[in-house]
CSV table of C-alpha atoms and ligand atoms in Angstrom, one decimal:
chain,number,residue,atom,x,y,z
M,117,UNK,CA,0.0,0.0,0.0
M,118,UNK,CA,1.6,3.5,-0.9
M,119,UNK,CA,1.4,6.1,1.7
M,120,UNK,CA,0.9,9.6,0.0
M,121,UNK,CA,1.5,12.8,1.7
M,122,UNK,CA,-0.5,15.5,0.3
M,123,UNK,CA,0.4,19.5,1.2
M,124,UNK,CA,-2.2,22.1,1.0
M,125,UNK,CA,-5.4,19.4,0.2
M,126,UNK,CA,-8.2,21.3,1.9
M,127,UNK,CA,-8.3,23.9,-0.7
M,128,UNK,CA,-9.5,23.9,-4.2
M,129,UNK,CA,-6.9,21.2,-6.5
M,130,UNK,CA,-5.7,19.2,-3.5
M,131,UNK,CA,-9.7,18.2,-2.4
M,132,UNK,CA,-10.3,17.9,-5.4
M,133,UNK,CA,-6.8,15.4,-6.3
M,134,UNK,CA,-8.0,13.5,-2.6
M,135,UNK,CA,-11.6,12.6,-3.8
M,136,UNK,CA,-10.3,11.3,-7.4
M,137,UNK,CA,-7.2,9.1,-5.8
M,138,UNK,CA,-9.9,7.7,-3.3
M,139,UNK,CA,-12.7,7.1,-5.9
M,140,UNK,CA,-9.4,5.4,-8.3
M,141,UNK,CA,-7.5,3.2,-5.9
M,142,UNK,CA,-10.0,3.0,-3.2
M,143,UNK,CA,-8.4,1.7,0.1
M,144,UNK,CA,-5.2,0.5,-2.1
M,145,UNK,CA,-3.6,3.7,-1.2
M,146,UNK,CA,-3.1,5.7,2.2
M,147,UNK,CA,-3.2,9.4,1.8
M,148,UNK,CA,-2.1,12.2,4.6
M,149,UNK,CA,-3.1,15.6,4.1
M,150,UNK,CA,-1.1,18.3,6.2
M,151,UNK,CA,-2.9,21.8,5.6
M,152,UNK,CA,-2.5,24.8,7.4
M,153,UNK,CA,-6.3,25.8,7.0
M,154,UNK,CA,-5.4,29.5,5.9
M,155,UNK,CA,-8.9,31.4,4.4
M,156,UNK,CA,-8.3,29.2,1.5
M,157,UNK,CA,-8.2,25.7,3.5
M,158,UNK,CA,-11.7,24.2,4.2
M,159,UNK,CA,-12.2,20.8,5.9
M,160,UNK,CA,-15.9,20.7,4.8
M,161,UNK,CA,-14.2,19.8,1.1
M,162,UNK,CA,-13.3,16.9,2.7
M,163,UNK,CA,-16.1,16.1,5.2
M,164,UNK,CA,-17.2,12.8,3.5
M,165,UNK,CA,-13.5,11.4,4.4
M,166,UNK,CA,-13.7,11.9,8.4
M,167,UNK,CA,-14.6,8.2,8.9
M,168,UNK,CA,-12.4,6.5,5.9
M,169,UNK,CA,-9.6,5.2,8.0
M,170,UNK,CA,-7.1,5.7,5.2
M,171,UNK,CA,-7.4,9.4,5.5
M,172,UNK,CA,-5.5,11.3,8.0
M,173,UNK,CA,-5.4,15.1,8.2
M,174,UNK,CA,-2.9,16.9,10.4
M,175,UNK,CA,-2.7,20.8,11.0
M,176,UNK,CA,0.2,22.1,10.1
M,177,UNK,CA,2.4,24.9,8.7
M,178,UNK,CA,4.9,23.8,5.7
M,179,UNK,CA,7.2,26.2,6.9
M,180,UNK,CA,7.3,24.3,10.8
M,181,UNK,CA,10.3,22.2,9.8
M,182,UNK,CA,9.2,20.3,12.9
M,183,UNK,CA,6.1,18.8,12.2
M,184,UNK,CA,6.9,18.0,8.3
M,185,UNK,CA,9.9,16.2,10.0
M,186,UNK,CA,7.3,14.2,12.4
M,187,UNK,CA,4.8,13.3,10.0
M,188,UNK,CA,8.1,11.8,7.8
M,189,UNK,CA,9.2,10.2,11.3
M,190,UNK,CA,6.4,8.8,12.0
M,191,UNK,CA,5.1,8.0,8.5
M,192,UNK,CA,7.1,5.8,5.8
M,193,UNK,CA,5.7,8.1,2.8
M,194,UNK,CA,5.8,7.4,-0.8
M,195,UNK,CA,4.7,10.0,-2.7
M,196,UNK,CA,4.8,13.3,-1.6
M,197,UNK,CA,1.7,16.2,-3.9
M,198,UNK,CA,2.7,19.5,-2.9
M,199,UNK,CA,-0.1,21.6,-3.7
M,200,UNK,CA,0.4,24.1,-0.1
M,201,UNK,CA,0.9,27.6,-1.7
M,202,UNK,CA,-0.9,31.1,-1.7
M,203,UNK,CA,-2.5,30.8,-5.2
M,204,UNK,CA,-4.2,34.2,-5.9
M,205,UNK,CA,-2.8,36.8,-8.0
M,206,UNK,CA,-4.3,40.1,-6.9
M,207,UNK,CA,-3.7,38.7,-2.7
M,208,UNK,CA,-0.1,38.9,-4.1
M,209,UNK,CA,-0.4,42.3,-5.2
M,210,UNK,CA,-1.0,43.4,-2.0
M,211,UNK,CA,1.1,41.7,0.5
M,212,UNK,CA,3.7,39.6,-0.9
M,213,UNK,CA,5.9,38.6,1.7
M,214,UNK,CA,3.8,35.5,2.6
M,215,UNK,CA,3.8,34.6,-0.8
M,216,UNK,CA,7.2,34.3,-0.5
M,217,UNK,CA,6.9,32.6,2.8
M,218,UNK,CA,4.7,30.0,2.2
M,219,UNK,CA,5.7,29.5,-1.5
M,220,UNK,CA,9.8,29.1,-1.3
M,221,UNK,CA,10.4,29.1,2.3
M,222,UNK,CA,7.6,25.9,2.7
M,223,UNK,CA,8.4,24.2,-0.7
M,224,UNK,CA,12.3,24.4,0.7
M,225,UNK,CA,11.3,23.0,3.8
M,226,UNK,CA,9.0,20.2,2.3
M,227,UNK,CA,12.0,19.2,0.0
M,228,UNK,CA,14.3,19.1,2.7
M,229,UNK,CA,11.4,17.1,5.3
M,230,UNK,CA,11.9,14.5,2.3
M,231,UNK,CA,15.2,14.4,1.4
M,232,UNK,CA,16.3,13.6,5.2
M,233,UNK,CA,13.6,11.1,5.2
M,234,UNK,CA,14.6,9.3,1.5
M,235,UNK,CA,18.4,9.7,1.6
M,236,UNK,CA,20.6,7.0,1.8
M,237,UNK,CA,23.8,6.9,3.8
M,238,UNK,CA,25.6,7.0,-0.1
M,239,UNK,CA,23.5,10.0,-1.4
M,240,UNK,CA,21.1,7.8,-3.7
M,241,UNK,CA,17.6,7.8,-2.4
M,242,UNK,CA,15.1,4.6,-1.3
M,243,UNK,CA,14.0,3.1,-4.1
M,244,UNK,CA,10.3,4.2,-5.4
M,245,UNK,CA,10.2,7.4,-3.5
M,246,UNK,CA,8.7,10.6,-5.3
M,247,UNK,CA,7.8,14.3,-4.6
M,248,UNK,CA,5.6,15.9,-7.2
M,249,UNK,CA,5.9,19.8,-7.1
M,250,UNK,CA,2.3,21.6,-8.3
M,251,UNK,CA,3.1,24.3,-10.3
M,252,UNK,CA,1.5,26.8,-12.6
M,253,UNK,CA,1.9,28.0,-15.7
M,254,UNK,CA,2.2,31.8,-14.6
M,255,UNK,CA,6.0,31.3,-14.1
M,256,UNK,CA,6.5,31.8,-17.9
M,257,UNK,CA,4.9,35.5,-18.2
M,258,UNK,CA,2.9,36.3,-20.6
M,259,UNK,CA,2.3,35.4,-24.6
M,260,UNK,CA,1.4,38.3,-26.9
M,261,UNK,CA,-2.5,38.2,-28.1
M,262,UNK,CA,-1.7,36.6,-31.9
M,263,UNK,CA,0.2,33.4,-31.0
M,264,UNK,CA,2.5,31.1,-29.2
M,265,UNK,CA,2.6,28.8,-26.9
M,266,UNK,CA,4.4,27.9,-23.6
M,267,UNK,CA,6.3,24.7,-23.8
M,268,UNK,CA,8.4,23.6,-20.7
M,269,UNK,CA,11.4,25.2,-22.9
M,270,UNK,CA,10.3,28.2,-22.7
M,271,UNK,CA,12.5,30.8,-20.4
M,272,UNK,CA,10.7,31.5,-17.4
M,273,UNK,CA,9.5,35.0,-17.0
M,274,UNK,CA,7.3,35.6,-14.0
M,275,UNK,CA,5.6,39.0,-13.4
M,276,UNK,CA,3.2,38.9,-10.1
M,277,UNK,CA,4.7,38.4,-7.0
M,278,UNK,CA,2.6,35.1,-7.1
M,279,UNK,CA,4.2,34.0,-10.5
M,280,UNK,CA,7.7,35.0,-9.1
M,281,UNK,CA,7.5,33.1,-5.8
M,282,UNK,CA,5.9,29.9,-7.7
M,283,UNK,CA,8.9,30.0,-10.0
M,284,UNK,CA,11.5,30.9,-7.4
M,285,UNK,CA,10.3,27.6,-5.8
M,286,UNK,CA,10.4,25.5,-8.8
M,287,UNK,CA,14.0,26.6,-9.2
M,288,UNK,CA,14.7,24.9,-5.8
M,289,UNK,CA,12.9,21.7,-6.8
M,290,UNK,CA,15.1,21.9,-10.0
M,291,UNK,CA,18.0,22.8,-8.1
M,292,UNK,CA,17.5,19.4,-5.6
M,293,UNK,CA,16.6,17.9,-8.5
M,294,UNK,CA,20.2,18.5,-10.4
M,295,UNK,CA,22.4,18.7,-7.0
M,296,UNK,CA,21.2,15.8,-5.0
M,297,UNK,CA,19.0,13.9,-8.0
M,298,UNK,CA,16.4,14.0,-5.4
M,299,UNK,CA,13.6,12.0,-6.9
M,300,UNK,CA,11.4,14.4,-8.3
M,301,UNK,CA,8.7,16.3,-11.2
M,302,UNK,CA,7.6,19.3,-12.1
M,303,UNK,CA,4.2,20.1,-13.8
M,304,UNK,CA,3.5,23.5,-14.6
M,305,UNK,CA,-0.6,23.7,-15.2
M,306,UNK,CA,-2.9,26.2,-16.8
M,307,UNK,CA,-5.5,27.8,-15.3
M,308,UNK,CA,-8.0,25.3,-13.2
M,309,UNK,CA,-11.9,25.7,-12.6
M,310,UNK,CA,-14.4,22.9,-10.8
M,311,UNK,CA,-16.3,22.5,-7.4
M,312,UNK,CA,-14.5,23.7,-4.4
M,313,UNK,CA,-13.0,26.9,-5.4
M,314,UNK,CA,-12.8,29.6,-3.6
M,315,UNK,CA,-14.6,32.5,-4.8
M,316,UNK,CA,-11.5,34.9,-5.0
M,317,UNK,CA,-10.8,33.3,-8.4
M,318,UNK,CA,-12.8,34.4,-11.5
M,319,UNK,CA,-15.2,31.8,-12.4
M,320,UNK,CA,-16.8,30.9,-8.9
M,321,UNK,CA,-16.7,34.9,-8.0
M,322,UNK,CA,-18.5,35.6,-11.4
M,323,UNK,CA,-21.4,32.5,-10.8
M,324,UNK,CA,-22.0,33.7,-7.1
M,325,UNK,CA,-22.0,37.7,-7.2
M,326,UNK,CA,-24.3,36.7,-11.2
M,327,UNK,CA,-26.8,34.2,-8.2
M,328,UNK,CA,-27.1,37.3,-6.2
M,329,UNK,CA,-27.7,39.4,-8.4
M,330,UNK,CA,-24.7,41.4,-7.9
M,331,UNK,CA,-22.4,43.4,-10.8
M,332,UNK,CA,-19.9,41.4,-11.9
M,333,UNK,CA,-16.5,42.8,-11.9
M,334,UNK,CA,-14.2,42.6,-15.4
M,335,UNK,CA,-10.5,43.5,-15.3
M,336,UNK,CA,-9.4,45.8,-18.3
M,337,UNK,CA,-10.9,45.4,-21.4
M,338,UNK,CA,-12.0,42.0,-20.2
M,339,UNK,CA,-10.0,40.5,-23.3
M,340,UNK,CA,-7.0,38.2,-21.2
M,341,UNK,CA,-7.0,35.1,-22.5
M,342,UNK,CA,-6.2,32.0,-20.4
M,343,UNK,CA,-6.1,28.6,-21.0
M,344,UNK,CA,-9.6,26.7,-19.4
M,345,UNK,CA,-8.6,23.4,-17.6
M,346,UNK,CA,-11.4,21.2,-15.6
M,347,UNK,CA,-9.4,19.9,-12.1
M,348,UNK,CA,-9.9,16.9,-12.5
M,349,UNK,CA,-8.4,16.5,-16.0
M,350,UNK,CA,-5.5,18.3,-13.8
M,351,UNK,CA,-5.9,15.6,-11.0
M,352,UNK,CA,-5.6,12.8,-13.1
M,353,UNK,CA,-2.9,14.4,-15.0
M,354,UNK,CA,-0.6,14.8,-11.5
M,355,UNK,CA,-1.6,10.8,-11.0
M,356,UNK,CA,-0.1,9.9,-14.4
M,357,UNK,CA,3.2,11.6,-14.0
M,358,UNK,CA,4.4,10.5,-10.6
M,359,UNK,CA,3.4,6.4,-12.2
M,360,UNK,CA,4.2,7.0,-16.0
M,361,UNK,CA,6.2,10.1,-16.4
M,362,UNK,CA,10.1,10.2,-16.0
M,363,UNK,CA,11.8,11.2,-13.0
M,364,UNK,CA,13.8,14.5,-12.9
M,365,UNK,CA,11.3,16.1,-15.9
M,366,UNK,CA,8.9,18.9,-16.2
M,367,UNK,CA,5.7,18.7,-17.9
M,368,UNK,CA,3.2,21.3,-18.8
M,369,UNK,CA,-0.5,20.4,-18.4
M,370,UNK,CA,-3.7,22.1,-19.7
M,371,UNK,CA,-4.6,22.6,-23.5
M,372,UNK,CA,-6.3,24.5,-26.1
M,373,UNK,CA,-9.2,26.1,-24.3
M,374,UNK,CA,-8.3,29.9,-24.8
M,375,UNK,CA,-10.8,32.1,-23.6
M,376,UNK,CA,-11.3,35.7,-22.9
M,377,UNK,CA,-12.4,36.9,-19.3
M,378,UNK,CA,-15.4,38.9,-21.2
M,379,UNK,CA,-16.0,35.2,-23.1
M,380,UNK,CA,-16.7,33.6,-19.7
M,381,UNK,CA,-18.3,35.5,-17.8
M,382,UNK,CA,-21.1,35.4,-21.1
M,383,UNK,CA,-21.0,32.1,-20.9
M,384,UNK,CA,-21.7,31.6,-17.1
M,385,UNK,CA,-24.9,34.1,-17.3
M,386,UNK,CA,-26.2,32.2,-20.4
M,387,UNK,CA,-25.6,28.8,-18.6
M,388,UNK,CA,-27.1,30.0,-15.1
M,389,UNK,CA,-30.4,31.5,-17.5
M,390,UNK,CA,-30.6,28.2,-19.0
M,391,UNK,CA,-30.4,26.1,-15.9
M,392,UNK,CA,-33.0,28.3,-13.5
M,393,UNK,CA,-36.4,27.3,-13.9
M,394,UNK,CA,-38.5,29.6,-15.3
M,395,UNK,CA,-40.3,30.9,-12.2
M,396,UNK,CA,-37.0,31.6,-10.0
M,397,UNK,CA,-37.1,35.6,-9.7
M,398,UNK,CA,-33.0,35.4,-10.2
M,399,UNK,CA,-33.5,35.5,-14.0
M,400,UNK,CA,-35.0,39.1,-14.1
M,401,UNK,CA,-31.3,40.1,-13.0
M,402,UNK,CA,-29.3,37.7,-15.1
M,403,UNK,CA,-28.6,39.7,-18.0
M,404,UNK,CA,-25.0,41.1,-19.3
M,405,UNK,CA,-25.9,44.6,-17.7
M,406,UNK,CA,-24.7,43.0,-14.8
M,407,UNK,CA,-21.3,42.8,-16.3
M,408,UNK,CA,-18.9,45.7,-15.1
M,409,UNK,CA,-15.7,46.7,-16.1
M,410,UNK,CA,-13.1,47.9,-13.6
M,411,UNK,CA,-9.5,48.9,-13.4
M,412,UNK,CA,-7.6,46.5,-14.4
M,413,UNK,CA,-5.0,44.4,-12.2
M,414,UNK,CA,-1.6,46.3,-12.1
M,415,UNK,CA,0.8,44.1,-14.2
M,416,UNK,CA,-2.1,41.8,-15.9
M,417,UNK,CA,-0.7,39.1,-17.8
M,418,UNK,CA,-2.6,39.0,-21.5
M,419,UNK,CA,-2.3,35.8,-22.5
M,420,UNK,CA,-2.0,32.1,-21.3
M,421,UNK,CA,-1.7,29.1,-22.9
M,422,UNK,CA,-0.2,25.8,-22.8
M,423,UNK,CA,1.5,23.2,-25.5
M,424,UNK,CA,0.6,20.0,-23.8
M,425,UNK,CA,2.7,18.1,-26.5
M,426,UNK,CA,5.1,16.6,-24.3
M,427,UNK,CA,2.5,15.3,-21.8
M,428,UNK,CA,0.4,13.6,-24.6
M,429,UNK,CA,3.7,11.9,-25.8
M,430,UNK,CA,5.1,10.7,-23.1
M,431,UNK,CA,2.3,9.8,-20.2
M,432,UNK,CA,-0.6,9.7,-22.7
M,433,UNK,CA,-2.6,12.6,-20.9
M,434,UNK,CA,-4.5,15.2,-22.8
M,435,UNK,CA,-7.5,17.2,-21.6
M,436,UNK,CA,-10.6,15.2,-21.5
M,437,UNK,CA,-13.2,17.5,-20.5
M,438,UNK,CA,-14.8,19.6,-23.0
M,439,UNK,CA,-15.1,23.0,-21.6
M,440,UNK,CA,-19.2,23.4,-22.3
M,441,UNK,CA,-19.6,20.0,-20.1
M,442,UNK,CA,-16.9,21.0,-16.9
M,443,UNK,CA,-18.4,24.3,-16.8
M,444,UNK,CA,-22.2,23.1,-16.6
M,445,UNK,CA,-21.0,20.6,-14.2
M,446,UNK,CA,-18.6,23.1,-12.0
M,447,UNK,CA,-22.3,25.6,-12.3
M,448,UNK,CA,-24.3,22.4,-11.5
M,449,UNK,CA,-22.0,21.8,-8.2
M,450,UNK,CA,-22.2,25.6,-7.1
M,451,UNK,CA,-25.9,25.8,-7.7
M,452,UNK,CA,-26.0,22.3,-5.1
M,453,UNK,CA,-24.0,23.6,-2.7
M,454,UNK,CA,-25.2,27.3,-2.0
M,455,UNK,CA,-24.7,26.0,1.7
M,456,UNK,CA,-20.9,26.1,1.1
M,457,UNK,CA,-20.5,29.1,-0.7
M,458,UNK,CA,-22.7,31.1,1.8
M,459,UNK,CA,-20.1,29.7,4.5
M,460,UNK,CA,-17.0,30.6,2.6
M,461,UNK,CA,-17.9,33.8,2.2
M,462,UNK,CA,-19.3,35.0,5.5
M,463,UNK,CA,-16.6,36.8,7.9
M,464,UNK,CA,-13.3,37.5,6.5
M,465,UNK,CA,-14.5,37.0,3.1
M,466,UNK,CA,-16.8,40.4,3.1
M,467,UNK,CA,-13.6,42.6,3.9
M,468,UNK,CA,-11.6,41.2,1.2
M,469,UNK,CA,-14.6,42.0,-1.0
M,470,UNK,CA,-15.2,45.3,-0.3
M,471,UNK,CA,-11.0,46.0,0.0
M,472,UNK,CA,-10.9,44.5,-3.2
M,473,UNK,CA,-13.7,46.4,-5.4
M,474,UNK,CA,-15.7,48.7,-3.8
M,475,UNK,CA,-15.3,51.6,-5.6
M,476,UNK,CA,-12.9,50.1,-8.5
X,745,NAD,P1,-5.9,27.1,-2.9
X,745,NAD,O1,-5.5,28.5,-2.5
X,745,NAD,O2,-7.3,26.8,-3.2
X,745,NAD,O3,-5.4,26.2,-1.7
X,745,NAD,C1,-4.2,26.3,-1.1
X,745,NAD,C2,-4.2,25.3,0.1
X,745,NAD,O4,-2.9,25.4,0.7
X,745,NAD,C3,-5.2,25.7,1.2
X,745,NAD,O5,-5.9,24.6,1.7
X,745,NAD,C4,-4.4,26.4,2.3
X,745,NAD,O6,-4.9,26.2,3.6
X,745,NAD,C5,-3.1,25.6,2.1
X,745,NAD,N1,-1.9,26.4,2.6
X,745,NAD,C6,-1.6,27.7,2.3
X,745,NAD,N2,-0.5,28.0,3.0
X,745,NAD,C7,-0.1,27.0,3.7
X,745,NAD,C8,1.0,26.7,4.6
X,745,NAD,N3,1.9,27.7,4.9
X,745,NAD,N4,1.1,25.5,5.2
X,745,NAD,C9,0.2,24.5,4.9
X,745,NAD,N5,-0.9,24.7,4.1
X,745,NAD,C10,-1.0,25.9,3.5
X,745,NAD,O7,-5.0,26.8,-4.1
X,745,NAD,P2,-5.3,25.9,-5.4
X,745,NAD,O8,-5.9,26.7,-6.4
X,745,NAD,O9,-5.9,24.6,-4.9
X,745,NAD,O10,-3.8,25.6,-5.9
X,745,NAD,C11,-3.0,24.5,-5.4
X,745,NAD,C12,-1.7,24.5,-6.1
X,745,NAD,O11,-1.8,24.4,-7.5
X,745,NAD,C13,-0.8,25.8,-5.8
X,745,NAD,O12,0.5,25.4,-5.6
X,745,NAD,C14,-1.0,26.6,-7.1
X,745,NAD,O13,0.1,27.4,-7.3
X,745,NAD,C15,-1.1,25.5,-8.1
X,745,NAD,N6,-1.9,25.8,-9.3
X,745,NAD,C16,-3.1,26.4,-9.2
X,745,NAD,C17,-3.8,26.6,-10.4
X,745,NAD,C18,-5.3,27.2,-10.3
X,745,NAD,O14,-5.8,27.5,-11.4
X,745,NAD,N7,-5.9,27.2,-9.2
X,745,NAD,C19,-3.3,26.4,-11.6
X,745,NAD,C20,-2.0,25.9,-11.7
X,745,NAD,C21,-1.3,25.6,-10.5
X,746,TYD,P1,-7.9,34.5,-11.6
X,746,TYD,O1,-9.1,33.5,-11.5
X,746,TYD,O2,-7.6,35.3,-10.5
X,746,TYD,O3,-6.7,33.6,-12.1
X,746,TYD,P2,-5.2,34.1,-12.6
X,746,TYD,O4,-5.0,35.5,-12.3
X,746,TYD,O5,-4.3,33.3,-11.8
X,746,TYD,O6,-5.2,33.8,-14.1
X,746,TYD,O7,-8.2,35.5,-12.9
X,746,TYD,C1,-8.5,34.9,-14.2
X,746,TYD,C2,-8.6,36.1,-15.1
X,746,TYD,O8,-9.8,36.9,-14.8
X,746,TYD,C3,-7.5,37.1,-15.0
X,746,TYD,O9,-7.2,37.6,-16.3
X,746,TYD,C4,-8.0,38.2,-14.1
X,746,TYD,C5,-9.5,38.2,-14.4
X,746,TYD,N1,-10.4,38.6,-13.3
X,746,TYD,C6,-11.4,39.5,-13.6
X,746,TYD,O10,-11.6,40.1,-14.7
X,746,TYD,N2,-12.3,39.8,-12.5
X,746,TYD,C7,-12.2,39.3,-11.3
X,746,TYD,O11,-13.0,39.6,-10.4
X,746,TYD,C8,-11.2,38.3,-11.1
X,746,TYD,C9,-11.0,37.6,-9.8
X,746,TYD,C10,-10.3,38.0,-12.1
């Protein structure tokens, strides 16, 4: 039975990456979730797993080089998913430094919670042992409007303080990777949507302010492009390169779903029109006057998207989910679970709200 330690799996990709392993291998595998439950870290993502006595969840910070040591101690661990990370942009914008904190400071101290654990008295590592960094695809900048694509050749040229500290701790991963051949990958993914994200992030902001009837706030011109992936299609892809892809190697995932932010947001009123019955008094507000165009991020990146070449050839993965069925479904998921979306977004999250766009 492999034991899998998972970082950062109470928010949106790592819940999401604990429900698929469990629903593919079932009680084959062992999975340990250490989260520090920041505003982005929810247990009630993972409330079905309380009683499954191959689930364990431990609080913890990445950065406590303590505990990571204990759970290693105490643990013999597999596969290490490091998904732990502050993940939104515009947070960045404003406060940094725990960007940098949790992002390079933890990743270092993960790496180093493993490599003490792995290592051999010779310098090779135990046999079978793997840590999967969970990347994005930010940490290659930004591709002008008419073409190109980011391949995992392609120079890395982050702009956000988000982008930078994601990259700045891939460059430790690749540095362990090349000094110690510490037994690792890298995938750099596109932009992810699907239950359990926390409305900060464009899609579930845009389907619960469009439910309430609120204006719906468009960066710029509302014309950045990025590339659509359902999480998943992402989960599945981290599964397939720690068994199939080679050690040591990067690999992009996401694929040819390019849309603009304007595009979206169309697309999630007509959806949430087509899915209300005809009697709920929401539809009288669900119209693109809602829509409403604001400053734009400092430093917005205007285009995103991924060659998933390498991927396909060597693991076999490539994007399964057509975007018109993930975003009905991701809809369809919000629209079940109002009840989870009314508690993620009482308290702090009416501050951050109000910081963030009142009067933009
Ligand atoms: P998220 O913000 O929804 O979740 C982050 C999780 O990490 C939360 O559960 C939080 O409590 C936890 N966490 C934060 N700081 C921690 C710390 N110091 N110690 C322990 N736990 C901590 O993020 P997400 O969208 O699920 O992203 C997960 C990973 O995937 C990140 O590394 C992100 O960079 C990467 N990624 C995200 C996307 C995307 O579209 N969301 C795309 C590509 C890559
Ligand atoms: P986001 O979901 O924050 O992801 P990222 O910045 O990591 O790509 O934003 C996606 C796009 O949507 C990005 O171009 C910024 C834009 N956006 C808006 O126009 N309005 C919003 O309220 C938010 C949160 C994002």
């Amino acid at each position: 039975m492999k034991t899998y330690l998972v970082t950062g799996g109470a928010g949106f990709i790592g819940s999401n990456y604990i429900h698929y392993m469990f629903r593919k291998y079932g009680d084959a595998i062992r999975i340990i979730n250490v989260d520090a439950l920041t505003y982005a870290g929810n247990p009630e993502n993972l409330a079905d797993l309380e009683e499954n006595p191959n689930y364990t969840f431990v609080k913890a910070d990445i950065c406590d080089a303590e505990a990571i040591r204990k759970i290693f101690a105490e643990n013999e661990i597999d596969r290490v998913v490091h998904f732990a990370a502050e993940s939104h942009v515009d947070r960045s914008i404003k406060d940094p430094a725990v960007f940098v904190k949790t992002n390079v400071l933890g990743t270092l101290n993960m790496l180093n919670g493993a490599k003490e654990a792995w290592e051999l008295p010779d310098g090779s590592f135990k046999e079978g042992k793997k840590f999967l960094h969970v990347s994005t695809d930010e940490v290659y900048g930004s591709l002008s409007e008419d073409g190109g694509y980011f391949y995992e050749t392609t120079p890395y040229d982050p702009h956000s303080p988000y982008s930078a500290s994601k990259a700045s701790s891939d460059f430790l991963v690749k540095a362990y990777m090349d000094t110690y051949r510490f037994p690792a990958n890298i995938t750099n993914c596109s932009n992810n949507y699907g239950p359990y994200q926390f409305p900060e992030k464009l899609i579930p902001l845009i389907i619960n302010n469009a439910l309430q009837g609120k204006t719906l706030p468009v960066y710029g011109d509302g014309k950045n492009v990025r590339d659509w992936l359902f999480v998943e299609d992402h989960c599945k892809g981290i599964d397939m390169v720690q068994e199939k892809g080679k050690l040591f190697e990067t690999y992009n995932i996401g694929g040819h779903n390019e849309k603009q932010n304007i595009e979206i947001v169309k697309i999630i009123i007509d959806t949430l029109r087509e899915m209300l019955p005809e009697e709920d008094p929401r539809r009288e507000h669900l119209t693109y006057d809602l829509i409403h165009y604001v400053t734009d991020r400092k430093g917005h990146d205007r285009r995103y998207a991924i060659a998933p070449d390498k991927i396909k050839a060597e693991v076999g993965w490539y994007p399964e989910t057509k975007f018109e069925d993930g975003i009905k479904k991701t809809i369809a998921w919000y629209f079940d679970h109002q009840d989870w979306m009314e508690h993620v977004t009482s308290g702090a999250y009416q501050s951050y709200y109000a910081d963030m766009y009142e009067g933009r």
